[in-house]
Amino acid sequence: MALVTVSIGSNIERDHHVRVCLDALAASFENLRVSRVFESEPVGFEDGRNFYNLVAAFESDASVAELQAWCKRLEFANGRREESPKFSPRTLDVDLLTVGELSGEHGGVSLPRGEITHHAFVLQPLAELLPEARHPVSQETYASLWHRFDADDQRLWPVSFIWAGRRISTPDRATD
């Protein structure tokens, strides 16, 4: 089984859609782990609604195409529309970041996802969740990549979040 990481984001009914996504991941994949939930200012969006973002990691033997299709089905089941403009509000955005050590083009999906090293809302939760894991291309740890990342123009902050009856995220590093 490969370790799979996905980024999760929502800026419409954020609490609801993040919980729905986590429920679906927990029901479909093994050994689910999640980062804290971060609120972030939108990057590239004209609509000013802030996002909730987090990263989830799990084990799966599904192919990249199967994983990508699963993510898209979940997005569409939660109101995402294929014809929506790229930088428009969204109920749910679930993107494959990594699938094991794969790199390059796999079934139309580029791995590892470029957003890992370009967006604080992806890299910070990934670095907190898997600090010693290595980026499949650079082989640098996510903690090291985050340490060097210039997040001055990408504000985000951890928020309190409860899922499945337990607090998975707090503004500080402690969780219940």
Coordinates of C-alpha atoms in Angstrom, one line a residue:
M1 CA 0.0 0.0 0.0
A2 CA 1.1 3.5 -0.8
L3 CA 0.9 6.5 1.5
V4 CA -1.4 9.0 -0.2
T5 CA -1.7 12.7 0.7
V6 CA -4.6 15.0 -0.3
S7 CA -5.2 18.6 0.3
I8 CA -8.8 19.6 1.4
G9 CA -10.2 23.0 1.0
S10 CA -13.6 24.8 1.3
N11 CA -14.9 28.3 1.4
I12 CA -18.6 27.6 1.2
E13 CA -20.2 26.0 4.3
R14 CA -16.6 25.2 5.4
D15 CA -17.3 23.2 8.6
H16 CA -19.9 21.1 6.9
H17 CA -17.9 20.2 3.8
V18 CA -14.7 19.5 5.6
R19 CA -16.5 17.1 7.9
V20 CA -18.2 15.4 5.0
C21 CA -14.9 14.9 3.3
L22 CA -13.2 13.5 6.4
D23 CA -16.1 11.1 7.0
A24 CA -15.8 9.9 3.4
L25 CA -12.0 9.5 3.7
A26 CA -12.4 7.6 6.9
A27 CA -15.0 5.3 5.4
S28 CA -13.0 4.6 2.2
F29 CA -9.3 4.4 3.2
E30 CA -7.1 2.9 5.9
N31 CA -5.1 4.6 8.6
L32 CA -6.4 8.1 8.1
R33 CA -4.4 10.9 9.7
V34 CA -5.2 14.6 9.4
S35 CA -3.4 17.9 10.0
R36 CA -4.8 20.8 11.9
V37 CA -7.4 22.9 10.1
F38 CA -6.2 26.2 8.9
E39 CA -8.1 29.3 7.8
S40 CA -6.5 31.0 4.9
E41 CA -7.0 34.1 2.8
P42 CA -7.9 33.2 -0.8
V43 CA -5.0 33.2 -3.3
G44 CA -6.0 34.4 -6.8
F45 CA -9.7 34.6 -6.0
E46 CA -11.8 37.7 -6.5
D47 CA -14.4 36.4 -4.0
G48 CA -13.0 37.3 -0.6
R49 CA -14.3 34.4 1.4
N50 CA -11.6 32.7 3.5
F51 CA -10.9 29.0 3.1
Y52 CA -10.5 26.1 5.5
N53 CA -7.6 24.0 4.4
L54 CA -6.0 20.8 5.8
V55 CA -4.1 17.8 4.6
A56 CA -5.0 14.2 5.1
A57 CA -2.8 11.1 4.7
F58 CA -4.0 7.5 4.3
E59 CA -2.9 4.2 2.9
S60 CA -4.3 2.8 -0.3
D61 CA -3.5 0.4 -3.1
A62 CA -5.8 2.2 -5.6
S63 CA -4.3 3.5 -8.8
V64 CA -3.7 7.2 -9.3
A65 CA -6.7 7.3 -11.8
E66 CA -8.9 5.6 -9.2
L67 CA -7.8 8.0 -6.5
Q68 CA -8.3 11.0 -8.7
A69 CA -11.8 9.8 -9.7
W70 CA -12.7 9.3 -6.1
C71 CA -11.7 12.9 -5.2
K72 CA -13.7 14.3 -8.2
R73 CA -16.8 12.2 -7.3
L74 CA -16.7 13.5 -3.7
E75 CA -16.3 17.1 -4.9
F76 CA -19.2 16.8 -7.4
A77 CA -21.4 15.0 -4.7
N78 CA -20.9 18.1 -2.6
G79 CA -22.0 20.7 -5.1
R80 CA -18.8 21.4 -7.0
R81 CA -19.5 22.1 -10.7
E82 CA -17.1 21.1 -13.5
E83 CA -18.0 24.3 -15.4
S84 CA -17.1 26.6 -12.5
P85 CA -14.4 29.1 -13.2
K86 CA -11.0 28.1 -11.8
F87 CA -10.8 30.8 -9.1
S88 CA -14.4 30.7 -7.9
P89 CA -15.8 29.8 -4.5
R90 CA -16.1 26.1 -3.8
T91 CA -17.9 23.8 -1.5
L92 CA -15.1 21.2 -1.6
D93 CA -11.7 20.9 -3.3
V94 CA -9.8 17.6 -2.8
D95 CA -6.5 17.4 -4.6
L96 CA -4.0 14.5 -4.8
L97 CA -0.7 15.7 -3.5
T98 CA 1.4 12.6 -3.4
V99 CA 0.9 8.8 -4.0
G100 CA 3.8 7.0 -2.5
E101 CA 7.0 8.1 -4.2
L102 CA 5.5 8.6 -7.7
S103 CA 6.6 11.5 -9.7
G104 CA 5.7 12.7 -13.2
E105 CA 2.5 12.3 -15.2
H106 CA 0.2 9.4 -14.1
G107 CA -3.2 9.1 -15.9
G108 CA -3.4 12.8 -16.5
V109 CA -2.4 13.7 -12.9
S110 CA 1.0 15.4 -12.2
L111 CA 2.6 14.1 -9.1
P112 CA 3.7 15.4 -6.7
R113 CA 1.3 18.3 -7.0
G114 CA 3.1 21.6 -7.6
E115 CA 1.0 23.3 -5.0
I116 CA 3.1 21.6 -2.3
T117 CA 6.0 24.0 -2.7
H118 CA 4.0 27.0 -3.9
H119 CA 1.2 27.5 -1.3
A120 CA 1.4 27.9 2.4
F121 CA -2.1 26.4 2.8
V122 CA -0.8 23.1 1.5
L123 CA 2.8 23.0 2.7
Q124 CA 2.3 24.1 6.4
P125 CA -0.4 21.4 7.1
L126 CA 1.6 18.8 5.2
A127 CA 4.8 19.7 7.1
E128 CA 3.0 19.5 10.4
L129 CA 1.4 16.1 9.6
L130 CA 4.4 14.5 8.0
P131 CA 7.4 16.5 9.0
E132 CA 10.0 13.9 8.2
A133 CA 8.5 12.6 5.0
R134 CA 10.3 13.6 1.9
H135 CA 9.1 15.3 -1.2
P136 CA 9.3 12.7 -4.0
V137 CA 11.3 15.0 -6.3
S138 CA 13.5 17.2 -4.1
Q139 CA 13.9 14.5 -1.4
E140 CA 13.8 17.3 1.2
T141 CA 11.6 16.8 4.3
Y142 CA 8.4 18.7 4.4
A143 CA 9.5 20.3 7.6
S144 CA 12.7 21.6 5.9
L145 CA 10.7 22.9 2.9
W146 CA 8.3 24.7 5.3
H147 CA 11.1 26.2 7.3
R148 CA 12.5 27.9 4.2
F149 CA 9.1 28.8 2.8
D150 CA 8.4 32.6 2.5
A151 CA 4.8 32.8 3.6
D152 CA 4.7 36.6 4.0
D153 CA 2.0 37.1 1.4
Q154 CA 0.0 33.9 2.2
R155 CA -1.6 34.4 5.5
L156 CA -3.1 31.4 7.3
W157 CA -3.8 30.5 10.9
P158 CA -4.9 27.3 12.7
V159 CA -8.5 27.2 13.9
S160 CA -10.4 25.1 16.4
F161 CA -12.2 22.2 14.6
I162 CA -14.2 19.2 15.9
W163 CA -14.7 16.1 13.8
A164 CA -16.2 12.7 14.8
G165 CA -16.8 14.0 18.3
R166 CA -13.2 15.0 19.0
R167 CA -11.2 18.1 18.6
I168 CA -8.7 17.6 15.8
S169 CA -7.5 21.1 15.6
T170 CA -6.8 24.0 17.9
P171 CA -5.1 27.3 17.4
D172 CA -2.1 26.0 19.3
R173 CA -0.3 22.6 18.6
A174 CA -2.2 20.7 21.4
T175 CA -5.2 18.6 20.5
D176 CA -7.5 16.5 22.6

